[in-house]
Structures are given as C-alpha cells and as structure tokens.
C-alpha cells in the first residue's frame, strides 16, 4: 500500500442515552478500542481522558434541564492520527464561552471544577466543534500519532 | 477503584487502587472527607496503584485539600505514577499539592508541621 492511501485502520462507534448510567459503557468502549488499535500508553491515556471529559460534558451540561438524548461516540485509528467524535442532539455548545481555569491561583481560590475542557485542549492536537444539521453538536478531537510508518 | 485506610502515627493513609474518574471520584471524595470528619486532618493519598485520573479525580483531591487545610492539616500525595503526574502537572496541581516519592516520606513530612 502506498503512503498516499491513508487508510482508516479501525473505526468503532457506540450510541447510548446521555445519562450518567451510560458512562461505564462509554468509558469501557474507549479503553477497548485503544487496546484493539494498539495505541501506546500515552495515547491510550489521552484518548480515554478526552472521551470521558467530552461525554461527561454532554451528559451533565449539554442536556441539562432537558430530556436526555443520544450521545454518539466514534473512535477512529487513522494510521497517522486518532480521531474521536462526540455527537449529540443537545443545545448548542459554545466552546469559546468556557473560561480558562486559573492554574496559578492559590488553593483556597481555585474553583472546584472547570478542568475537563482544558485537559482536552492540552492532550489533543486539534479540537473542532460544529453544530449538527437538525440540531446538536459534533465535537471532533484529533491526536496525532508518532507510530512507525507501516511497511 | 478500591480504597483502604490505615493510620500511621497521626496521619491517615488513604491507599487507592484503580482509576479515579467520573465513576469513582465521588466515592473517593466521600471517603476522604469522612476521614477528615474526626479530629484527624493529616491525610496522605497513596497513589502508587492509580494509573488514571480525570478532572473528576482532580476535583476530589482539590475538595479534600481545601477542607484539610481549613482545619490546619493537609492532603499530601505519595507514589504518583507518570500518567497521573502528567495530568497533575498540566492542571497546575503540582504547585498546590505536596508530592512525595512514597508513603513513608509523606508521613514523615508532617513531623515538622
């Protein structure tokens, strides 16, 4: 296979109701796919963390005050990068409105919370958000891989 | 995640094994704040067997250290693994929490307090 034909090695998807009770399956799915794809330890860790933070965000905030809808999680190993997509039918999400955490603040001044979105930004190489046709959000998170090129 | 507590001198050592994430952080917060409920306010979290922490876990640590320090004590971390250390560093937690190589060092560090 030539280098030009970048292929998707693995693409897995799971759809669940966006409730806390779905978290064990969603997080377990992230661990399983990382194992199946053979990601190195750091990548597997980053993927698991990004999945957890993004899914918790949808469950706790996206559908807050509304009946929970679906959360669709896709993890794709695209040879040179991992692509994680979290799609929902929740209210529009505005990443730019999220305040950056105060990393230098003294312990008594640090608010409890607000770190999830920040961790995603630090562990992923690219984060894109787009509204979905028909309502909802699609969050795409990319982490580039430094694995040896396949022969 | 599994939690075991033991007391070494005046210090409560909280031995944690597994992942500290959205599924487990609440249990950990409850256990650590309970440990602070009595006259004990010196805690060491033994993280030797923790390979994964998310923002939910960071919240548990922050809530506990705030409470402990309000009482004149502290929460100190021991045996932090590389993946957990990375998350602590990114989040600025290494500048607000005291980290020690192992439990003995963390326990002894309270002697001068």
Tab-separated table of C-alpha atoms in Angstrom:
chain	number	residue	atom	x	y	z
A	1	UNK	CA	0.000	0.000	0.000
A	2	UNK	CA	1.381	3.414	-0.911
A	3	UNK	CA	1.752	6.138	1.667
A	4	UNK	CA	-0.737	8.289	-0.241
A	5	UNK	CA	-3.647	5.995	0.504
A	6	UNK	CA	-4.103	6.881	4.139
A	7	UNK	CA	-6.474	4.257	5.391
A	8	UNK	CA	-8.680	4.043	8.387
A	9	UNK	CA	-7.351	1.089	10.288
A	10	UNK	CA	-10.150	0.916	12.805
A	11	UNK	CA	-13.367	2.862	13.260
A	12	UNK	CA	-15.728	1.988	16.073
A	13	UNK	CA	-18.943	3.655	17.153
A	14	UNK	CA	-21.238	3.370	20.120
A	15	UNK	CA	-24.503	5.229	20.749
A	16	UNK	CA	-26.041	5.472	24.188
A	17	UNK	CA	-28.519	7.612	26.050
A	18	UNK	CA	-26.730	10.637	27.508
A	19	UNK	CA	-27.157	9.727	31.167
A	20	UNK	CA	-24.641	9.016	33.915
A	21	UNK	CA	-25.616	5.339	33.879
A	22	UNK	CA	-24.175	5.085	30.346
A	23	UNK	CA	-20.716	6.226	31.447
A	24	UNK	CA	-19.302	2.801	32.351
A	25	UNK	CA	-20.059	1.532	28.840
A	26	UNK	CA	-18.783	4.671	27.102
A	27	UNK	CA	-15.538	4.697	29.096
A	28	UNK	CA	-15.101	0.950	28.741
A	29	UNK	CA	-15.540	1.340	24.997
A	30	UNK	CA	-12.700	3.893	24.872
A	31	UNK	CA	-10.384	1.508	26.725
A	32	UNK	CA	-11.333	-1.424	24.468
A	33	UNK	CA	-10.825	0.469	21.210
A	34	UNK	CA	-7.468	1.812	22.399
A	35	UNK	CA	-6.405	-1.745	23.180
A	36	UNK	CA	-7.678	-3.057	19.841
A	37	UNK	CA	-5.843	-0.291	17.974
A	38	UNK	CA	-2.661	-0.971	19.929
A	39	UNK	CA	-2.099	2.650	20.924
A	40	UNK	CA	0.940	3.372	23.049
A	41	UNK	CA	0.270	4.008	26.722
A	42	UNK	CA	0.279	7.819	26.493
A	43	UNK	CA	-2.084	7.862	23.522
A	44	UNK	CA	-4.444	5.364	25.142
A	45	UNK	CA	-4.476	7.504	28.266
A	46	UNK	CA	-5.160	10.716	26.324
A	47	UNK	CA	-7.961	9.094	24.308
A	48	UNK	CA	-9.624	7.746	27.438
A	49	UNK	CA	-9.400	11.112	29.129
A	50	UNK	CA	-10.746	13.074	26.154
A	51	UNK	CA	-13.661	10.645	25.813
A	52	UNK	CA	-14.506	10.886	29.495
A	53	UNK	CA	-14.338	14.671	29.679
A	54	UNK	CA	-16.331	15.199	26.469
A	55	UNK	CA	-19.031	12.650	27.356
A	56	UNK	CA	-19.422	13.957	30.906
A	57	UNK	CA	-19.761	17.444	29.474
A	58	UNK	CA	-22.621	16.368	27.192
A	59	UNK	CA	-24.343	14.373	29.946
A	60	UNK	CA	-24.010	16.975	32.708
A	61	UNK	CA	-24.336	20.200	30.715
A	62	UNK	CA	-25.471	19.522	27.152
A	63	UNK	CA	-28.830	18.046	28.027
A	64	UNK	CA	-29.166	19.760	31.427
A	65	UNK	CA	-32.767	20.761	32.036
A	66	UNK	CA	-33.950	18.778	29.023
A	67	UNK	CA	-34.760	15.103	28.477
A	68	UNK	CA	-31.510	13.260	27.706
A	69	UNK	CA	-30.992	12.370	24.062
A	70	UNK	CA	-28.346	10.321	22.337
A	71	UNK	CA	-24.600	10.550	22.643
A	72	UNK	CA	-22.716	9.079	19.708
A	73	UNK	CA	-19.076	8.290	20.302
A	74	UNK	CA	-16.741	7.394	17.448
A	75	UNK	CA	-13.087	6.468	17.801
A	76	UNK	CA	-11.093	6.015	14.621
A	77	UNK	CA	-7.491	4.968	14.243
A	78	UNK	CA	-6.466	6.680	11.016
A	79	UNK	CA	-2.859	5.465	10.994
A	80	UNK	CA	-1.286	8.872	11.459
A	81	UNK	CA	-3.845	10.162	13.953
A	82	UNK	CA	-6.653	9.171	16.267
A	83	UNK	CA	-9.987	10.845	15.644
A	84	UNK	CA	-12.544	10.994	18.412
A	85	UNK	CA	-16.006	12.315	17.679
A	86	UNK	CA	-18.692	13.021	20.207
A	87	UNK	CA	-22.033	13.964	18.664
A	88	UNK	CA	-25.242	14.842	20.449
A	89	UNK	CA	-28.648	16.412	19.912
A	90	UNK	CA	-28.268	18.763	22.842
A	91	UNK	CA	-28.456	22.535	22.955
A	92	UNK	CA	-25.756	24.450	21.068
A	93	UNK	CA	-22.420	24.334	22.839
A	94	UNK	CA	-20.097	27.334	22.704
A	95	UNK	CA	-16.516	26.279	23.496
A	96	UNK	CA	-15.294	29.873	23.225
A	97	UNK	CA	-17.523	30.832	26.165
A	98	UNK	CA	-15.733	28.458	28.544
A	99	UNK	CA	-13.426	30.281	30.891
A	100	UNK	CA	-9.852	29.075	31.171
A	101	UNK	CA	-9.002	27.673	34.605
A	102	UNK	CA	-6.830	29.753	36.915
A	103	UNK	CA	-3.839	27.469	37.031
A	104	UNK	CA	-1.730	29.798	39.134
A	105	UNK	CA	-4.354	30.524	41.789
A	106	UNK	CA	-3.751	29.615	45.417
A	107	UNK	CA	-5.509	26.500	46.632
A	108	UNK	CA	-8.212	28.390	48.550
A	109	UNK	CA	-9.018	30.476	45.465
A	110	UNK	CA	-9.147	27.659	42.957
A	111	UNK	CA	-12.680	26.821	41.960
A	112	UNK	CA	-13.548	23.133	42.142
A	113	UNK	CA	-14.189	22.085	38.572
A	114	UNK	CA	-13.751	23.605	35.128
A	115	UNK	CA	-10.736	21.495	34.204
A	116	UNK	CA	-12.283	18.956	31.841
A	117	UNK	CA	-12.400	21.120	28.751
A	118	UNK	CA	-8.919	22.444	29.495
A	119	UNK	CA	-7.480	18.902	29.702
A	120	UNK	CA	-8.982	18.051	26.307
A	121	UNK	CA	-7.243	21.072	24.799
A	122	UNK	CA	-3.913	20.111	26.349
A	123	UNK	CA	-3.989	16.429	25.408
A	124	UNK	CA	-5.366	16.734	21.887
A	125	UNK	CA	-3.576	18.277	18.910
A	126	UNK	CA	-6.744	19.616	17.372
A	127	UNK	CA	-10.251	20.236	18.683
A	128	UNK	CA	-13.100	21.271	16.410
A	129	UNK	CA	-16.684	21.973	17.257
A	130	UNK	CA	-19.535	22.283	14.783
A	131	UNK	CA	-23.307	22.461	15.046
A	132	UNK	CA	-25.106	19.465	13.538
A	133	UNK	CA	-27.722	19.623	10.899
A	134	UNK	CA	-31.058	19.156	12.619
A	135	UNK	CA	-29.698	20.362	15.950
A	136	UNK	CA	-26.949	19.282	18.283
A	137	UNK	CA	-23.188	19.389	18.315
A	138	UNK	CA	-20.296	17.483	16.844
A	139	UNK	CA	-17.020	17.688	18.703
A	140	UNK	CA	-14.007	16.329	16.826
A	141	UNK	CA	-10.773	15.728	18.700
A	142	UNK	CA	-7.583	14.734	16.936
A	143	UNK	CA	-4.410	13.367	18.438
A	144	UNK	CA	-1.551	12.766	16.053
A	145	UNK	CA	0.349	9.515	16.332
A	146	UNK	CA	4.056	9.091	16.168
A	147	UNK	CA	3.947	5.447	15.264
A	148	UNK	CA	6.372	3.993	12.750
A	149	UNK	CA	5.081	4.072	9.183
A	150	UNK	CA	3.663	0.731	8.076
A	151	UNK	CA	5.713	-1.177	5.517
B	1	UNK	CA	-11.382	1.656	42.418
B	2	UNK	CA	-10.618	0.346	45.887
B	3	UNK	CA	-9.859	2.386	48.966
B	4	UNK	CA	-8.151	1.244	52.129
B	5	UNK	CA	-7.382	3.437	55.089
B	6	UNK	CA	-4.861	2.991	57.831
B	7	UNK	CA	-3.375	5.226	60.445
B	8	UNK	CA	0.347	5.805	60.818
B	9	UNK	CA	1.114	7.906	63.876
B	10	UNK	CA	-1.145	10.968	63.484
B	11	UNK	CA	-1.585	10.524	59.758
B	12	UNK	CA	-4.392	8.783	57.859
B	13	UNK	CA	-3.047	6.985	54.823
B	14	UNK	CA	-5.626	6.525	52.062
B	15	UNK	CA	-4.462	3.756	49.773
B	16	UNK	CA	-6.221	3.982	46.419
B	17	UNK	CA	-6.114	1.349	43.674
B	18	UNK	CA	-7.644	1.684	40.219
B	19	UNK	CA	-8.962	4.649	38.264
B	20	UNK	CA	-10.038	7.919	39.824
B	21	UNK	CA	-12.580	9.101	37.274
B	22	UNK	CA	-16.204	10.197	36.863
B	23	UNK	CA	-17.355	6.769	38.019
B	24	UNK	CA	-15.346	6.679	41.236
B	25	UNK	CA	-14.384	10.211	42.274
B	26	UNK	CA	-17.495	10.799	44.354
B	27	UNK	CA	-16.813	7.712	46.468
B	28	UNK	CA	-13.243	8.845	46.996
B	29	UNK	CA	-14.301	12.368	47.966
B	30	UNK	CA	-16.775	10.961	50.479
B	31	UNK	CA	-14.201	8.619	51.995
B	32	UNK	CA	-11.538	11.302	52.317
B	33	UNK	CA	-13.881	13.938	53.733
B	34	UNK	CA	-15.181	11.332	56.219
B	35	UNK	CA	-11.597	10.686	57.279
B	36	UNK	CA	-11.305	14.411	57.971
B	37	UNK	CA	-14.553	14.451	59.913
B	38	UNK	CA	-12.973	13.470	63.202
B	39	UNK	CA	-10.004	15.094	64.870
B	40	UNK	CA	-7.723	13.867	62.108
B	41	UNK	CA	-6.741	16.300	59.430
B	42	UNK	CA	-3.458	14.935	58.150
B	43	UNK	CA	-4.005	12.790	55.072
B	44	UNK	CA	-1.669	11.009	52.708
B	45	UNK	CA	-3.164	9.678	49.479
B	46	UNK	CA	-1.118	6.707	48.320
B	47	UNK	CA	-1.477	6.800	44.529
B	48	UNK	CA	1.056	4.059	43.761
B	49	UNK	CA	-1.692	1.876	42.257
B	50	UNK	CA	-3.524	4.626	40.382
B	51	UNK	CA	-2.771	4.809	36.654
B	52	UNK	CA	-5.568	7.098	35.568
B	53	UNK	CA	-7.102	10.303	36.867
B	54	UNK	CA	-9.534	12.649	35.126
B	55	UNK	CA	-10.857	16.093	36.062
B	56	UNK	CA	-13.377	14.366	38.353
B	57	UNK	CA	-10.451	12.926	40.310
B	58	UNK	CA	-8.748	16.305	40.424
B	59	UNK	CA	-11.933	17.740	41.910
B	60	UNK	CA	-11.831	15.083	44.642
B	61	UNK	CA	-8.233	15.983	45.516
B	62	UNK	CA	-8.943	19.716	45.475
B	63	UNK	CA	-12.054	19.433	47.667
B	64	UNK	CA	-10.105	17.339	50.162
B	65	UNK	CA	-7.007	19.525	50.319
B	66	UNK	CA	-9.166	22.626	50.796
B	67	UNK	CA	-11.003	21.021	53.686
B	68	UNK	CA	-7.845	19.628	55.274
B	69	UNK	CA	-6.011	22.947	55.153
B	70	UNK	CA	-9.009	24.793	56.542
B	71	UNK	CA	-8.646	22.536	59.582
B	72	UNK	CA	-4.941	23.234	59.838
B	73	UNK	CA	-3.929	19.970	58.206
B	74	UNK	CA	-3.055	18.877	54.700
B	75	UNK	CA	-3.518	16.275	51.990
B	76	UNK	CA	-0.196	15.049	50.629
B	77	UNK	CA	0.317	12.698	47.716
B	78	UNK	CA	2.648	9.718	47.584
B	79	UNK	CA	3.814	7.420	44.803
B	80	UNK	CA	2.308	9.360	41.908
B	81	UNK	CA	2.651	7.370	38.665
B	82	UNK	CA	3.863	9.088	35.451
B	83	UNK	CA	0.436	9.278	33.715
B	84	UNK	CA	-1.183	10.737	36.826
B	85	UNK	CA	1.719	13.135	37.332
B	86	UNK	CA	1.242	14.404	33.799
B	87	UNK	CA	-2.407	15.293	34.465
B	88	UNK	CA	-1.467	16.946	37.774
B	89	UNK	CA	1.224	18.998	36.047
B	90	UNK	CA	-0.985	20.123	33.168
B	91	UNK	CA	-3.639	21.261	35.635
B	92	UNK	CA	-1.228	23.181	37.857
B	93	UNK	CA	-1.855	20.819	40.774
B	94	UNK	CA	1.832	20.148	41.368
B	95	UNK	CA	2.169	23.717	42.606
B	96	UNK	CA	-0.691	23.457	45.112
B	97	UNK	CA	-0.211	19.892	46.367
B	98	UNK	CA	2.846	18.411	48.027
B	99	UNK	CA	4.105	15.248	46.354
B	100	UNK	CA	6.417	12.637	47.882
B	101	UNK	CA	8.117	9.590	46.381
B	102	UNK	CA	6.488	7.166	48.815
B	103	UNK	CA	4.148	6.952	51.780
B	104	UNK	CA	6.906	6.963	54.398
B	105	UNK	CA	8.318	10.246	53.100
B	106	UNK	CA	4.854	11.791	53.026
B	107	UNK	CA	4.053	10.654	56.575
B	108	UNK	CA	7.385	11.870	57.943
B	109	UNK	CA	6.885	15.253	56.240
B	110	UNK	CA	4.136	16.021	58.776
B	111	UNK	CA	6.617	15.788	61.671
B	112	UNK	CA	7.781	19.339	61.289
B	113	UNK	CA	4.254	20.674	60.804
